[in-house]
Coordinates of C-alpha atoms in Angstrom, one line a residue:
M5 CA -31.4 -0.5 -46.9
E6 CA -32.0 -3.4 -44.6
E7 CA -31.7 -2.9 -40.8
V8 CA -29.0 -5.2 -39.3
Q9 CA -30.4 -7.2 -36.4
R10 CA -28.3 -6.8 -33.3
H11 CA -27.6 -9.7 -31.0
S12 CA -26.3 -9.8 -27.4
V13 CA -22.6 -10.5 -26.7
H14 CA -23.7 -13.8 -25.1
T15 CA -25.5 -14.9 -28.3
L16 CA -22.6 -14.0 -30.5
I17 CA -20.1 -15.9 -28.3
F18 CA -22.3 -19.0 -28.2
R19 CA -22.6 -19.0 -32.0
S20 CA -18.9 -18.7 -32.4
L21 CA -18.3 -21.6 -30.0
K22 CA -20.8 -23.7 -31.9
R23 CA -19.2 -23.0 -35.3
T24 CA -15.8 -23.9 -33.8
H25 CA -17.2 -27.1 -32.4
D26 CA -18.8 -28.1 -35.7
M27 CA -15.5 -27.4 -37.6
F28 CA -13.3 -29.6 -35.4
V29 CA -15.7 -32.3 -34.1
S30 CA -15.0 -34.6 -37.1
N31 CA -11.2 -34.6 -36.2
Q32 CA -11.8 -36.1 -32.8
G33 CA -11.9 -39.6 -34.0
N34 CA -8.7 -39.2 -36.1
L35 CA -6.4 -38.4 -33.2
P36 CA -3.5 -41.0 -32.9
D37 CA -3.1 -43.2 -29.9
I38 CA -0.9 -42.0 -27.0
D39 CA 2.6 -43.5 -27.3
E40 CA 3.4 -44.6 -23.7
K41 CA 7.2 -44.6 -24.3
L42 CA 7.2 -41.1 -25.6
E43 CA 4.9 -40.0 -22.8
A44 CA 7.3 -41.6 -20.2
R45 CA 10.3 -39.9 -21.9
R46 CA 8.5 -36.5 -21.9
K47 CA 7.8 -36.9 -18.1
S48 CA 11.5 -37.8 -17.4
I49 CA 12.8 -34.9 -19.4
K50 CA 10.4 -32.5 -17.5
A51 CA 11.5 -34.0 -14.2
R52 CA 15.2 -33.6 -15.0
D53 CA 14.6 -30.0 -16.1
S54 CA 12.7 -29.0 -12.9
Y55 CA 14.4 -31.2 -10.2
K56 CA 17.9 -32.0 -11.6
L57 CA 19.5 -30.4 -8.5
V58 CA 17.4 -32.5 -6.2
F59 CA 18.3 -35.7 -8.0
D60 CA 22.0 -34.9 -8.0
R61 CA 22.0 -34.2 -4.3
V62 CA 20.1 -37.4 -3.4
A63 CA 22.6 -39.4 -5.5
K64 CA 25.6 -37.7 -3.8
A65 CA 24.0 -38.3 -0.3
D66 CA 23.5 -42.1 -1.1
Q67 CA 27.1 -42.4 -2.3
S68 CA 28.6 -40.7 0.7
K69 CA 26.4 -42.9 3.0
K70 CA 27.8 -46.0 1.4
I71 CA 31.4 -44.9 1.9
V72 CA 30.8 -44.1 5.6
N73 CA 29.1 -47.4 6.2
G74 CA 32.0 -49.2 4.5
I75 CA 29.8 -50.8 1.8
V76 CA 31.9 -51.5 -1.3
G77 CA 30.2 -54.5 -2.7
G78 CA 30.7 -58.3 -3.0
S79 CA 28.4 -61.0 -1.7
G80 CA 29.1 -62.6 1.7
T81 CA 32.1 -60.4 2.6
T82 CA 32.5 -56.9 3.9
G83 CA 34.6 -54.7 1.8
A84 CA 37.5 -52.7 3.1
I85 CA 36.7 -49.4 4.7
Q86 CA 38.1 -46.5 2.7
A87 CA 39.4 -43.6 4.8
P88 CA 36.7 -40.9 4.2
E89 CA 37.6 -37.3 3.4
P90 CA 37.2 -35.3 5.6
L91 CA 37.9 -37.4 8.7
L92 CA 35.0 -38.7 10.6
A93 CA 36.9 -38.5 13.9
I94 CA 37.0 -35.3 15.8
T95 CA 40.7 -34.3 15.6
D96 CA 42.8 -31.3 15.9
G97 CA 43.5 -31.3 12.2
S98 CA 47.3 -32.1 12.5
A99 CA 49.3 -34.6 10.4
N100 CA 49.6 -37.0 13.4
A101 CA 45.9 -37.1 13.8
R102 CA 45.5 -38.0 10.1
D103 CA 48.2 -40.7 10.3
N104 CA 46.5 -42.2 13.4
H105 CA 43.2 -42.3 11.6
L106 CA 44.6 -44.1 8.5
A107 CA 46.6 -46.6 10.6
L108 CA 43.6 -47.5 12.7
A109 CA 41.4 -48.0 9.7
E110 CA 44.1 -50.3 8.1
A111 CA 44.5 -52.3 11.3
N112 CA 40.8 -52.9 11.6
N113 CA 40.7 -54.3 8.1
K114 CA 43.6 -56.7 8.7
T115 CA 42.7 -58.1 12.1
S116 CA 38.9 -58.4 12.0
D117 CA 37.3 -61.5 10.5
T118 CA 33.9 -60.5 11.6
P119 CA 31.7 -57.9 9.9
I120 CA 32.6 -54.4 11.1
N121 CA 29.5 -52.8 12.5
N122 CA 31.0 -49.4 13.5
S123 CA 33.0 -47.3 11.1
L124 CA 33.8 -44.5 13.6
V125 CA 37.5 -43.8 14.1
L126 CA 39.3 -42.9 17.3
A127 CA 40.7 -39.5 17.8
P128 CA 44.1 -39.2 19.5
G129 CA 43.8 -39.7 23.3
M130 CA 40.5 -41.7 23.1
R131 CA 40.1 -45.2 24.6
T132 CA 37.8 -48.0 24.0
T133 CA 37.1 -51.2 26.1
S134 CA 38.2 -54.4 24.4
G135 CA 35.6 -56.5 22.7
T136 CA 33.3 -53.6 22.2
S137 CA 33.1 -51.0 19.4
N138 CA 31.7 -48.1 21.5
V139 CA 33.6 -44.9 20.9
Q140 CA 33.3 -41.8 23.1
L141 CA 33.2 -38.7 21.0
I142 CA 34.1 -35.1 22.0
P143 CA 30.7 -33.3 22.5
K144 CA 29.9 -30.9 19.6
K145 CA 29.9 -27.2 20.4
A146 CA 26.4 -25.6 20.4
P147 CA 25.9 -23.2 17.5
T148 CA 26.2 -19.6 18.4
I149 CA 23.6 -17.0 17.3
P150 CA 24.9 -13.6 16.5
K151 CA 23.4 -10.6 18.4
P152 CA 21.4 -8.4 16.1
S153 CA 22.5 -4.9 15.2
W154 CA 20.6 -2.0 16.8
H155 CA 18.3 -0.1 14.5
A156 CA 16.3 3.0 15.4
P157 CA 12.5 2.6 15.4
W158 CA 10.6 4.1 12.5
K159 CA 7.7 6.6 12.7
L160 CA 5.1 8.1 10.4
S161 CA 6.2 11.5 9.1
R162 CA 3.8 12.3 6.3
V163 CA 0.5 11.1 4.7
I164 CA -0.1 12.1 1.1
S165 CA -3.6 11.8 -0.5
G166 CA -4.6 12.4 -4.1
H167 CA -5.4 9.1 -5.7
L168 CA -9.0 8.0 -6.2
G169 CA -8.3 4.3 -6.0
W170 CA -6.0 1.8 -4.2
V171 CA -2.4 2.8 -4.6
R172 CA -0.6 -0.2 -6.1
C173 CA 3.0 0.7 -7.0
I174 CA 5.9 3.1 -6.2
A175 CA 9.1 4.0 -8.0
V176 CA 11.7 6.5 -6.7
E177 CA 13.8 8.5 -9.2
P178 CA 17.6 7.9 -9.2
G179 CA 18.3 11.5 -8.3
N180 CA 16.1 11.2 -5.2
E181 CA 14.1 14.3 -6.0
W182 CA 10.7 12.8 -6.8
F183 CA 8.8 9.5 -6.8
A184 CA 5.9 8.1 -8.9
T185 CA 2.9 6.2 -7.8
G186 CA 0.3 4.2 -9.8
A187 CA -3.2 3.4 -8.6
G188 CA -6.6 1.9 -9.3
D189 CA -7.8 5.2 -10.7
R190 CA -5.6 4.5 -13.8
V191 CA -3.5 7.6 -13.2
I192 CA 0.3 7.8 -12.6
K193 CA 1.1 10.7 -10.3
I194 CA 4.6 12.2 -9.7
W195 CA 5.2 13.7 -6.3
D196 CA 8.0 15.9 -4.9
L197 CA 9.9 13.8 -2.3
A198 CA 10.9 16.7 0.0
S199 CA 7.5 18.5 0.2
G200 CA 5.1 15.8 -0.8
K201 CA 3.4 18.1 -3.4
L202 CA 1.9 16.8 -6.6
K203 CA 4.1 17.7 -9.6
L204 CA 2.4 15.9 -12.5
S205 CA -0.4 13.4 -13.4
L206 CA 0.0 11.0 -16.4
T207 CA -3.1 9.4 -18.0
G208 CA -3.1 6.7 -20.6
H209 CA -3.8 3.4 -18.9
V210 CA -7.3 2.1 -19.1
S211 CA -7.1 -0.1 -16.0
T212 CA -5.2 -0.3 -12.7
V213 CA -1.5 0.6 -12.9
R214 CA 0.4 -2.2 -11.2
G215 CA 4.1 -1.6 -11.8
L216 CA 6.5 1.4 -12.3
A217 CA 10.2 1.7 -13.0
V218 CA 12.4 4.8 -13.6
S219 CA 15.5 4.5 -15.8
S220 CA 18.8 5.7 -14.3
K221 CA 20.3 6.2 -17.7
H222 CA 17.5 7.8 -19.8
P223 CA 14.7 10.2 -19.0
Y224 CA 12.2 7.4 -19.2
L225 CA 9.4 6.1 -16.9
F226 CA 8.0 2.6 -17.5
S227 CA 4.6 1.5 -16.4
C228 CA 2.4 -1.6 -16.7
G229 CA -1.1 -2.5 -15.7
E230 CA -4.1 -4.7 -15.7
D231 CA -4.9 -3.6 -19.2
R232 CA -2.0 -5.8 -20.5
Q233 CA -0.1 -2.7 -21.6
V234 CA 3.5 -1.9 -21.0
K235 CA 4.3 1.7 -21.7
C236 CA 7.5 3.8 -21.9
W237 CA 7.0 7.5 -21.0
D238 CA 9.4 10.2 -22.1
L239 CA 9.6 12.5 -19.1
E240 CA 10.9 15.4 -21.3
Y241 CA 7.6 15.5 -23.2
N242 CA 5.4 13.7 -20.6
K243 CA 3.9 11.4 -23.2
V244 CA 4.1 7.7 -24.2
I245 CA 6.8 7.0 -26.9
R246 CA 6.7 3.1 -26.9
H247 CA 4.4 0.3 -26.3
Y248 CA 5.6 -3.3 -25.6
H249 CA 3.0 -5.8 -26.9
G250 CA 3.0 -9.5 -26.0
H251 CA 1.4 -10.2 -22.5
L252 CA -1.8 -12.1 -22.7
S253 CA -3.2 -10.9 -19.4
A254 CA -2.7 -8.4 -16.6
V255 CA 0.9 -7.3 -16.1
Y256 CA 1.7 -7.2 -12.3
S257 CA 5.4 -6.3 -12.0
M258 CA 8.4 -4.9 -13.8
A259 CA 12.1 -4.3 -13.4
L260 CA 14.9 -2.5 -15.3
H261 CA 18.3 -4.2 -15.7
P262 CA 20.9 -2.0 -14.1
T263 CA 23.5 -2.2 -16.8
I264 CA 21.8 -3.3 -20.1
D265 CA 18.9 -1.5 -21.9
I266 CA 16.4 -4.3 -21.2
L267 CA 13.1 -4.4 -19.3
A268 CA 11.6 -7.4 -17.5
T269 CA 7.9 -7.7 -16.9
S270 CA 5.7 -10.4 -15.4
G271 CA 2.0 -11.1 -14.9
R272 CA -1.1 -13.2 -14.8
D273 CA -0.2 -15.2 -18.0
S274 CA 2.4 -17.2 -15.9
T275 CA 5.3 -15.8 -17.8
A276 CA 8.0 -13.2 -17.5
R277 CA 9.1 -11.4 -20.6
I278 CA 12.4 -9.7 -21.5
W279 CA 12.1 -6.6 -23.8
D280 CA 14.7 -4.6 -25.7
M281 CA 14.0 -1.2 -24.4
R282 CA 14.7 0.6 -27.7
T283 CA 13.4 -1.8 -30.4
K284 CA 10.4 -3.0 -28.4
A285 CA 11.4 -6.6 -29.3
N286 CA 10.4 -9.5 -27.0
I287 CA 13.9 -11.0 -26.5
H288 CA 12.8 -13.9 -24.2
T289 CA 9.6 -15.3 -22.9
L290 CA 10.5 -17.0 -19.6
T291 CA 8.1 -19.9 -19.2
G292 CA 8.0 -22.5 -16.5
H293 CA 5.8 -21.0 -13.8
T294 CA 2.3 -22.5 -13.6
N295 CA 0.5 -19.5 -12.1
T296 CA 0.6 -15.7 -11.9
V297 CA 4.2 -14.4 -11.7
A298 CA 3.6 -11.7 -9.1
S299 CA 7.2 -10.3 -8.7
V300 CA 10.3 -9.9 -10.9
V301 CA 13.6 -8.3 -10.0
A302 CA 16.8 -7.8 -12.1
Q303 CA 20.5 -7.4 -11.0
A304 CA 23.8 -7.1 -12.9
S305 CA 25.3 -10.4 -11.7
N306 CA 24.0 -14.0 -12.1
P307 CA 21.2 -14.9 -11.6
Q308 CA 20.2 -11.7 -13.4
I309 CA 16.5 -12.3 -13.2
V310 CA 14.6 -13.7 -10.2
T311 CA 10.8 -14.3 -10.2
G312 CA 8.3 -15.2 -7.5
S313 CA 5.0 -16.8 -8.4
H314 CA 1.6 -17.8 -7.0
D315 CA 2.6 -21.4 -7.8
S316 CA 4.7 -21.2 -4.5
T317 CA 8.0 -21.3 -6.3
V318 CA 10.9 -18.8 -6.9
R319 CA 12.9 -19.2 -10.1
L320 CA 16.4 -18.0 -11.0
W321 CA 16.9 -17.4 -14.7
D322 CA 19.9 -17.4 -17.1
L323 CA 19.3 -14.2 -19.1
A324 CA 21.5 -15.2 -22.0
A325 CA 19.8 -18.6 -22.6
G326 CA 16.4 -17.5 -21.5
K327 CA 16.0 -20.6 -19.3
S328 CA 15.4 -21.4 -15.7
V329 CA 18.6 -22.5 -13.9
C330 CA 17.1 -23.2 -10.5
T331 CA 13.6 -23.6 -9.0
L332 CA 13.2 -23.0 -5.2
T333 CA 10.3 -25.0 -3.9
N334 CA 10.6 -24.3 -0.1
H335 CA 7.6 -22.0 0.1
K336 CA 4.2 -23.6 0.7
K337 CA 2.0 -20.7 -0.4
S338 CA 2.0 -18.0 -3.0
V339 CA 5.1 -15.8 -3.4
R340 CA 4.0 -12.3 -3.9
S341 CA 7.2 -10.4 -3.4
V342 CA 10.9 -10.8 -4.1
V343 CA 13.5 -8.2 -3.0
L344 CA 17.3 -7.9 -3.7
H345 CA 19.7 -6.7 -1.0
P346 CA 21.3 -3.5 -2.2
S347 CA 24.9 -4.5 -1.2
L348 CA 24.9 -8.2 -0.2
Y349 CA 24.7 -11.0 -2.9
M350 CA 21.4 -12.1 -1.4
F351 CA 17.7 -11.8 -1.9
A352 CA 14.5 -12.5 0.1
S353 CA 11.1 -13.9 -0.9
A354 CA 7.8 -13.4 0.9
S355 CA 4.9 -15.7 1.4
P356 CA 2.1 -16.1 4.0
D357 CA 4.0 -19.0 5.6
N358 CA 7.5 -17.3 5.9
I359 CA 9.9 -14.8 4.6
K360 CA 12.9 -16.7 3.3
Q361 CA 16.4 -15.4 2.6
W362 CA 18.6 -16.9 -0.1
R363 CA 22.2 -16.6 -1.2
C364 CA 23.1 -16.1 -4.9
P365 CA 24.1 -17.4 -7.4
E366 CA 22.7 -20.8 -6.7
G367 CA 19.8 -19.9 -4.5
N368 CA 21.1 -21.5 -1.3
F369 CA 18.7 -21.2 1.6
V370 CA 19.9 -19.0 4.5
Q371 CA 17.1 -18.6 7.0
N372 CA 13.4 -18.3 7.7
I373 CA 12.0 -15.1 9.1
S374 CA 8.6 -15.8 10.6
G375 CA 6.1 -13.6 12.5
H376 CA 3.6 -12.3 9.9
S377 CA 0.1 -13.8 10.3
A378 CA -1.2 -12.4 7.0
I379 CA -0.5 -12.3 3.3
V380 CA 2.7 -10.4 2.7
N381 CA 2.2 -8.2 -0.3
C382 CA 5.5 -6.3 -0.4
M383 CA 9.0 -5.9 1.0
A384 CA 11.9 -3.4 0.9
V385 CA 15.4 -3.4 2.3
N386 CA 17.9 -0.6 2.8
P387 CA 21.7 -0.5 2.9
D388 CA 21.7 -0.5 6.7
G389 CA 20.2 -4.0 6.7
V390 CA 16.6 -3.0 7.7
L391 CA 14.1 -5.3 6.0
V392 CA 10.5 -4.2 6.0
S393 CA 7.5 -6.3 5.1
G394 CA 3.9 -5.1 4.6
G395 CA 0.8 -7.3 5.1
D396 CA -2.7 -7.4 3.6
N397 CA -4.1 -6.5 7.0
G398 CA -2.0 -3.3 7.3
T399 CA 0.7 -4.7 9.6
M400 CA 4.3 -3.6 9.1
F401 CA 7.2 -5.6 10.4
F402 CA 10.8 -4.3 10.6
W403 CA 13.6 -6.9 10.7
D404 CA 17.3 -7.0 11.1
W405 CA 18.5 -8.6 7.8
R406 CA 21.4 -10.5 9.2
T407 CA 19.7 -12.3 12.2
G408 CA 16.0 -12.1 11.2
Y409 CA 15.3 -10.3 14.6
N410 CA 12.0 -8.4 14.6
F411 CA 12.8 -5.0 16.2
Q412 CA 9.5 -3.2 15.5
R413 CA 6.0 -4.0 14.4
F414 CA 2.9 -1.9 14.1
Q415 CA -0.5 -1.4 12.4
A416 CA -0.5 1.3 9.7
P417 CA -3.0 4.0 10.6
V418 CA -6.0 4.1 8.3
Q419 CA -7.1 7.4 6.7
P420 CA -10.1 8.9 8.5
G421 CA -13.3 7.9 6.7
S422 CA -11.9 4.6 5.4
M423 CA -13.1 1.2 6.5
D424 CA -10.9 -1.0 8.6
S425 CA -10.7 -3.5 5.8
E426 CA -8.9 -0.8 3.7
A427 CA -5.7 -1.2 5.8
G428 CA -3.7 -3.3 3.3
I429 CA -0.2 -2.3 2.2
F430 CA 0.3 -3.1 -1.5
A431 CA 3.8 -1.7 -2.2
M432 CA 6.7 -0.1 -0.4
C433 CA 10.1 1.3 -1.4
F434 CA 13.0 3.1 0.3
D435 CA 14.3 6.3 -1.2
Q436 CA 17.8 6.3 -2.6
S437 CA 19.4 7.2 0.7
G438 CA 17.6 4.5 2.6
S439 CA 16.4 7.0 5.2
R440 CA 12.8 7.3 4.1
L441 CA 10.3 4.5 3.5
I442 CA 7.3 5.1 1.2
T443 CA 4.3 2.8 1.3
A444 CA 1.3 2.5 -1.0
E445 CA -2.0 1.5 0.7
A446 CA -5.6 0.5 0.2
D447 CA -7.0 3.6 1.9
K448 CA -5.9 5.5 -1.2
T449 CA -3.0 7.2 0.5
I450 CA 0.8 7.3 0.3
K451 CA 2.6 7.2 3.7
I452 CA 6.2 8.3 4.3
Y453 CA 8.1 6.9 7.3
K454 CA 11.5 7.9 8.7
E455 CA 13.7 6.9 11.6
D456 CA 13.1 8.4 15.1
D457 CA 16.1 10.7 15.6
E458 CA 15.6 10.9 19.4
A459 CA 15.8 7.1 19.9
T460 CA 18.9 5.5 21.4
E461 CA 20.0 2.0 22.4
E462 CA 19.0 2.8 26.0
S463 CA 15.5 4.1 25.2
H464 CA 14.8 1.3 22.7
P465 CA 17.0 -1.7 23.7
V466 CA 17.4 -4.9 21.7
N467 CA 15.1 -7.5 23.3
W468 CA 17.4 -10.3 22.3
R469 CA 16.5 -13.8 23.6
P470 CA 18.7 -16.4 21.9
E471 CA 17.1 -19.4 23.7
I472 CA 13.8 -18.7 21.8
L473 CA 15.7 -18.4 18.5
K474 CA 17.5 -21.8 19.2
R475 CA 14.2 -23.5 19.7
R476 CA 12.9 -22.0 16.5
K477 CA 15.9 -22.5 14.2
F478 CA 17.7 -25.7 15.4

């Protein structure tokens, strides 16, 4: 029996590449020429798909600008000014004000033979000097900034250690009795929320566990990791009962739909995938992002799926059609975290440049929340309107959701014996009551924070300075 000669992996890969090259090299000369018309049409279709909303808004803005300036068309003559809706003049909104507005516009059209260079309309009680078109307008009221709500400061209450690698993800059980964590040691650990004691360790992943989700309707725990695997664990038997195959690279995030039995996952292959929880079928592959999809969230109302990606965009998806309905391009850097507000119809996205708030269903921009000087890895928000963000350098910022006011910030303490560079916060999550905050960190620990019961508005007043906010926002 002949002994088979063994080759290194490098040699085998090189031989495979050479065989592939030799097989297809003869086809290179047979490729057809590029059709410029088809290429131009392809680009226009792609542009309309990604930026349709932008094109429509620009067209509407141009149209309204023409109406305001009184440009209707025709060479050598100025068209009649049509009364704009709503009124350009500052009026009290009464019927008399509207009649005055229309009468003045009509009189201007009849008596003036020279081109009209000012389309502003007088409000009742205003005067102009004859021969000039200067109009004195009532000064606009300065925008008012609401005072932020008072929130009690948060403090560290417990540190839990047990993982042998970076802790990367957290999920709290709907009954609020326990929570699960996944880490770089490839183990999923389940902890008692009240005592912080370890209840169970689940092994099965062969690489870092990056995402966890607990079902509120079934005794199932879902996990995903850098080994491209998505698993469903039956918590009655503590073993894997389903695998969801399809991702081509590491899976970084997952979310369960609150009302339908479907699961959303996203990862380094630039896609988000929608799975039927029971049949393991890949219902949709949501394509459109051009880089790692770092975060995916699901909600019952439209848009049901929202994703944030390292290509600096946030996309809102139509779950029925499996298509992107809106692409938010306001961020300048990678979006690593997206979080839904538990009661308001809003969500926030985090990037090193800013945290941005958006209003559903169309993704209307609400406000910037700035202050972090590091990569923001994770966020969490509770029903009281406390938004927390965690940075790669271990900083934690607490914000008032409504106003974006930063009422507390601190550096998370590093576990003794760890290096200062291991201060990063990778994941955070409030428990079901919103009174405890759980963080997963690079020093291999899990930290639990709670509100300071002794704090009052007198001991920790709101340092509210609206003049600074005005300079920042307006």
